[in-house]
Each structure stands twice: as structure tokens, then as C-alpha cells.
XYZ file of N, CA, C and O in Angstrom:
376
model
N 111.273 83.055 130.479
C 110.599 82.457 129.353
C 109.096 82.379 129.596
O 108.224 82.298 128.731
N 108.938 82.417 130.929
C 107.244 82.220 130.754
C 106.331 83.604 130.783
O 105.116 83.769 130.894
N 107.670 84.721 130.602
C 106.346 85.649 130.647
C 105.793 85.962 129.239
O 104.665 86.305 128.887
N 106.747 85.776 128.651
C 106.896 85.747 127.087
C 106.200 84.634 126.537
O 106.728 84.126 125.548
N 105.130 84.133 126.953
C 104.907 82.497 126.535
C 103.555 83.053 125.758
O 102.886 83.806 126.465
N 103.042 82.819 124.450
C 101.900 83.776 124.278
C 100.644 82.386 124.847
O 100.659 81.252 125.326
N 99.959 83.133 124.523
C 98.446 82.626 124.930
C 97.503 81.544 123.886
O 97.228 81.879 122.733
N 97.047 80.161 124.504
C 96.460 79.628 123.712
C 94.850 80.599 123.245
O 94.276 80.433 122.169
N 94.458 81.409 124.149
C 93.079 81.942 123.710
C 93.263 82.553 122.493
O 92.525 82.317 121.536
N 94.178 83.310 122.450
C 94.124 84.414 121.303
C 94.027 83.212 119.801
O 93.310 83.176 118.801
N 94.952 82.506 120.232
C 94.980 81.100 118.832
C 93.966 81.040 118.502
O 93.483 81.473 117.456
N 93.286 80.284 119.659
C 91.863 79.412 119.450
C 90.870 80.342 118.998
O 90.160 79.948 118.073
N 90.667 81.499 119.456
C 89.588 82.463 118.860
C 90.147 82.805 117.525
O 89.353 82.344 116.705
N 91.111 83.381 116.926
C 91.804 83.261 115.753
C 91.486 82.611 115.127
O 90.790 83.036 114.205
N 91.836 80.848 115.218
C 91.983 80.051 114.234
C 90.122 79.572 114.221
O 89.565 78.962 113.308
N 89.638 79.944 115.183
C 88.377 79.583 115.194
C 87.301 79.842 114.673
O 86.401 79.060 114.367
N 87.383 81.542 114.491
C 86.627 82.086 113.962
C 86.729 82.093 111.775
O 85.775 82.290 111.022
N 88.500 81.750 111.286
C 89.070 81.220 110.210
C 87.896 80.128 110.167
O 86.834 80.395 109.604
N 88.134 78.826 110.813
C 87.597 77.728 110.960
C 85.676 78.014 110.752
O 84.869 77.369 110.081
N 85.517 78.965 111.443
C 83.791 79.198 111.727
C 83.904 79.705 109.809
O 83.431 79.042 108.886
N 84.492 80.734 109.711
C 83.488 81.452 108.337
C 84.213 80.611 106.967
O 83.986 81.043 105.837
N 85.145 79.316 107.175
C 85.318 78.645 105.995
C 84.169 77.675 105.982
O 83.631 77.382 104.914
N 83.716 77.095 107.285
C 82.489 76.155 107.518
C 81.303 76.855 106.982
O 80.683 76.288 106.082
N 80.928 77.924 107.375
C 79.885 78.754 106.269
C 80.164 78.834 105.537
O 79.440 78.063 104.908
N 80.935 79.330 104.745
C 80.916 79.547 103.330
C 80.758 77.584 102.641
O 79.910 77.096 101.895
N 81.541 77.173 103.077
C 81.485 75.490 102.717
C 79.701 75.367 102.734
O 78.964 75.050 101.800
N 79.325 75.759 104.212
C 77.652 75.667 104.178
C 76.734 75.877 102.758
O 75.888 75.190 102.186
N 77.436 77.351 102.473
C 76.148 78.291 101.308
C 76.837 77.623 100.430
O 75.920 77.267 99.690
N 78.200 77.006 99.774
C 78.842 76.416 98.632
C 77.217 75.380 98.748
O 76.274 75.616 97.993
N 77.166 74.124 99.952
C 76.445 73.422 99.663
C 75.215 73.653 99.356
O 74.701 73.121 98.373
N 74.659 74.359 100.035
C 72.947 74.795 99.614
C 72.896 75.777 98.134
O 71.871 75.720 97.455
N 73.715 76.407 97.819
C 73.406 76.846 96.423
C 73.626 76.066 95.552
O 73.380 76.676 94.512
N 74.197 74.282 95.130
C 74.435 73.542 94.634
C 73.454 72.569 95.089
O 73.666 71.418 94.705
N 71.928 72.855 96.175
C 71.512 71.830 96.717
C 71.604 70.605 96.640
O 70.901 69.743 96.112
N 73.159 70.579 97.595
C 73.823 69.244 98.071
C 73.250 69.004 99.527
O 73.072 67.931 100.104
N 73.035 70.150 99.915
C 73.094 70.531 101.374
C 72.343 69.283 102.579
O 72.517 69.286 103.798
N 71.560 68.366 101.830
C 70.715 67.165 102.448
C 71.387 66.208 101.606
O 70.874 65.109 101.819
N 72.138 66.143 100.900
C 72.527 64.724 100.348
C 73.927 63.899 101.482
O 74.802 64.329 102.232
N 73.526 62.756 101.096
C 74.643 62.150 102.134
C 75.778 61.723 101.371
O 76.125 60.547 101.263
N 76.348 62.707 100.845
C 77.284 61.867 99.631
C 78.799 62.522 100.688
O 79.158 63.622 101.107
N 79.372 60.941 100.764
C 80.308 60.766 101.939
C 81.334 62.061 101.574
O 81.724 62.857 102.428
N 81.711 62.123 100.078
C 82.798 63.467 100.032
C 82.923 64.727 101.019
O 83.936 65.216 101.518
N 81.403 65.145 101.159
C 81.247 66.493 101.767
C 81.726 66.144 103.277
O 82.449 66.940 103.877
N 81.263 64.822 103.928
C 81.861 64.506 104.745
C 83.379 64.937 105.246
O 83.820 65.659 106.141
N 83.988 64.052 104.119
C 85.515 64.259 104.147
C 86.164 65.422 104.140
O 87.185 65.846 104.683
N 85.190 65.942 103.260
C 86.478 67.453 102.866
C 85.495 68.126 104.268
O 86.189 67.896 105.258
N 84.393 68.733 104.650
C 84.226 69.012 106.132
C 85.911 68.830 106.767
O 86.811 69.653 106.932
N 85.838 67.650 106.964
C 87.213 67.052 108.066
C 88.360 67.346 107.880
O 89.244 67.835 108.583
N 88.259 66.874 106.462
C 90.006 67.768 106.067
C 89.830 69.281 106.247
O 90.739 69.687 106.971
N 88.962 70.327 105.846
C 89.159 71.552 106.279
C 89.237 71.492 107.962
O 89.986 72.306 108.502
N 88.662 70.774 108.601
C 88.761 70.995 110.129
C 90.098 70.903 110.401
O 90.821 71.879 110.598
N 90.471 69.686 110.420
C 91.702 69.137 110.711
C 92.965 70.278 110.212
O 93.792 70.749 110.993
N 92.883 70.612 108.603
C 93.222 71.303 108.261
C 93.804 72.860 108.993
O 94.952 73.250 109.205
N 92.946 73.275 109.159
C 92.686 74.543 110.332
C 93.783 74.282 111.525
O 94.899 74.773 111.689
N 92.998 73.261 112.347
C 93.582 73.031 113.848
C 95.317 73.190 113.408
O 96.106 74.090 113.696
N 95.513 71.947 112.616
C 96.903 72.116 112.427
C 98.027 73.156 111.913
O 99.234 72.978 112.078
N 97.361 74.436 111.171
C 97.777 75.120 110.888
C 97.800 76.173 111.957
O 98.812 76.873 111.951
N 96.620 76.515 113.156
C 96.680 76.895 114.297
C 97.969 76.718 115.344
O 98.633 77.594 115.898
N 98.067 75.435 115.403
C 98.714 74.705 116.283
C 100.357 74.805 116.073
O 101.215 75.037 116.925
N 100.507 74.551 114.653
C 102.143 75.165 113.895
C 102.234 76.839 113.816
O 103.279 77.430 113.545
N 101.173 77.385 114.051
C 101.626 78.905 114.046
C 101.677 79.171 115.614
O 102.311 80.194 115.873
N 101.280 78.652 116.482
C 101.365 78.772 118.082
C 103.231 78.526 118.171
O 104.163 79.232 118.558
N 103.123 77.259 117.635
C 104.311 76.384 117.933
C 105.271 77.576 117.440
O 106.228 77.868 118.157
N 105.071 78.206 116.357
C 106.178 79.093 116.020
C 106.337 80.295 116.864
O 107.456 80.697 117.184
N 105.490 80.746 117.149
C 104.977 82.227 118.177
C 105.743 81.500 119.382
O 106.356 82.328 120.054
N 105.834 80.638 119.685
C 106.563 79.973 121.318
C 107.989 79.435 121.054
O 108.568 78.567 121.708
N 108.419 80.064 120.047
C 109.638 79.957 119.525
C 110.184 78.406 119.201
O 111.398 78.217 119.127
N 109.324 77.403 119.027
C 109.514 76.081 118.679
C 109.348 75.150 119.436
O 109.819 74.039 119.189
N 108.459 75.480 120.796
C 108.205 74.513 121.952
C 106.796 74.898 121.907
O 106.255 75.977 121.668
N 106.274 73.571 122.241
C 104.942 73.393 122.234
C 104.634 72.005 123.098
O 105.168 70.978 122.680
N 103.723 71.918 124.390
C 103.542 70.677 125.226
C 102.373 70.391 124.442
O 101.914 71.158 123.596
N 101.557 68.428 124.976
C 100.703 68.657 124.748
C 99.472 69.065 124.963
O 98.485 68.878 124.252
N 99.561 69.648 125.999
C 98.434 69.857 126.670
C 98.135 71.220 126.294
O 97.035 71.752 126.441
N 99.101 71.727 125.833
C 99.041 73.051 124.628
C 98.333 72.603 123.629
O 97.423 73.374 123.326
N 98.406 71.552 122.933
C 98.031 71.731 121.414
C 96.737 70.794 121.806
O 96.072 70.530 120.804
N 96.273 70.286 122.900
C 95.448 69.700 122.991
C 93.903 71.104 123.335
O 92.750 71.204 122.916
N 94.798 71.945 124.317
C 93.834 72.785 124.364
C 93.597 74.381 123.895
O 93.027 75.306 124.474
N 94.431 74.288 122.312
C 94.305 74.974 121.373
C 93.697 73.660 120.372
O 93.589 72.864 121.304
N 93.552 73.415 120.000
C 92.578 72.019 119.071
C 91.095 71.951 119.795
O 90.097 72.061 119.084
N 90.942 71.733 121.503
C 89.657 71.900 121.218
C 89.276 73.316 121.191
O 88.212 73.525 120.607
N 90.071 74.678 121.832
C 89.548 76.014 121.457
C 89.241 75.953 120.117
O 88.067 76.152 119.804
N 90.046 75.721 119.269
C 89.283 76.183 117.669
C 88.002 75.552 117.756
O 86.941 76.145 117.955
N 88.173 74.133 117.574
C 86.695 73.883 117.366
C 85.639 74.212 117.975
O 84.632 74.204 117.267
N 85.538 74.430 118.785
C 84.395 74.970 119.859
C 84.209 76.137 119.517
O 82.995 76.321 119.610
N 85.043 77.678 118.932
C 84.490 78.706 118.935
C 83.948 78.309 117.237
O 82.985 78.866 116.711
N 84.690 77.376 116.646
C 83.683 77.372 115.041
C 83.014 76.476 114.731
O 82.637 76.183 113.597
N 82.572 75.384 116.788
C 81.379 74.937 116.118
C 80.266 75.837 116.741
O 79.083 75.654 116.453
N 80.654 76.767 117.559
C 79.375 77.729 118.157
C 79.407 79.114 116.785
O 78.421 79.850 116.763
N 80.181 79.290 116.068
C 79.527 79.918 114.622
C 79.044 79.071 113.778
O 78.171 79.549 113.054
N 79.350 77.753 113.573
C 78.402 77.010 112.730
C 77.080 76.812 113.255
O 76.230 76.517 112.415
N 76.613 76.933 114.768
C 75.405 76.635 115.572
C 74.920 77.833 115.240
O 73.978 77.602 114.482
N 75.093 79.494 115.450
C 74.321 80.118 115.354
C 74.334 80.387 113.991
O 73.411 81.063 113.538
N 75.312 79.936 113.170
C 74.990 80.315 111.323
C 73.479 79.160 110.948
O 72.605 79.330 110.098
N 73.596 78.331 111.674
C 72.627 76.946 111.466
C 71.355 77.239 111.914
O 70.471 76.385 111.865
């Protein structure tokens, strides 16, 4: 079973780079509506829900690829891979 076990990298760059170009596009949504400096808490939220969003859909497609087992130290370090490769495309889109 463990040779067959797939890989959290491939996820995390996957779901990350998903994660990176929905955060841009969310970006140019805001600046062509110049919202892009307003502090209006929504953009906040939905930001988070798409994040959150992402990870978890990452994390249930791993879980399925590993045939229905998943530790946490799996989903802990596929959760921070995504974010990290789409907050380093939101850094150099920024």
C-alpha cells in the first residue's frame, strides 16, 4: 500500500496554482469595479470562502486518489502546500 500512496506535492501544486489564478482573477474582478482599496468586509469573506473552498476540495480529491484514507498530517500538509504556492502567485501577480 505504500508504494501506491500518491503524493501530497502534486495536490498542493495542483490545487494551488487553481487557488493562485481564481485569487487573480477575484484580484482584476476587484480593480475593474474599483473595489480594489475599499474595506467592505464581503470581499473579505468571499476571499476566505474561495480559499477554504479550494483547500477542501484539494484535500477530498487526495482523500479519494488514496482510496479513502487520509492522516492528518496529510491534510495538514496538503492545506498549507496549496496556500503557499497561491499565496506566492498572488505575491508575484501583486
Amino acid at each position: 500500500m505504500e508504494e501506491n500512496q500518491p503524493k501530497t506535492g502534486k495536490f498542493s501544486l495542483n490545487y494551488g496554482l487553481i487557488l493562485g489564478a481564481i485569487g487573480v482573477i477575484f484580484g482584476i474582478m476587484l480593480y475593474s469595479m474599483d473595489a480594489h482599496y475599499s474595506q467592505d468586509p464581503s470581499n473579505t469573506v468571499i476571499s476566505i470562502l474561495i480559499m477554504v473552498g479550494v483547500i477542501i476540495w484539494g484535500i477530498i480529491n487526495f482523500r479519494k486518489a488514496n482510496e479513502g484514507f487520509l492522516t492528518l498530517s496529510e491534510a495538514l500538509k496538503l492545506g498549507a502546500g496549496i496556500a503557499l504556492v497561491a499565496g506566492i502567485i498572488t505575491v508575484i501577480y501583486t
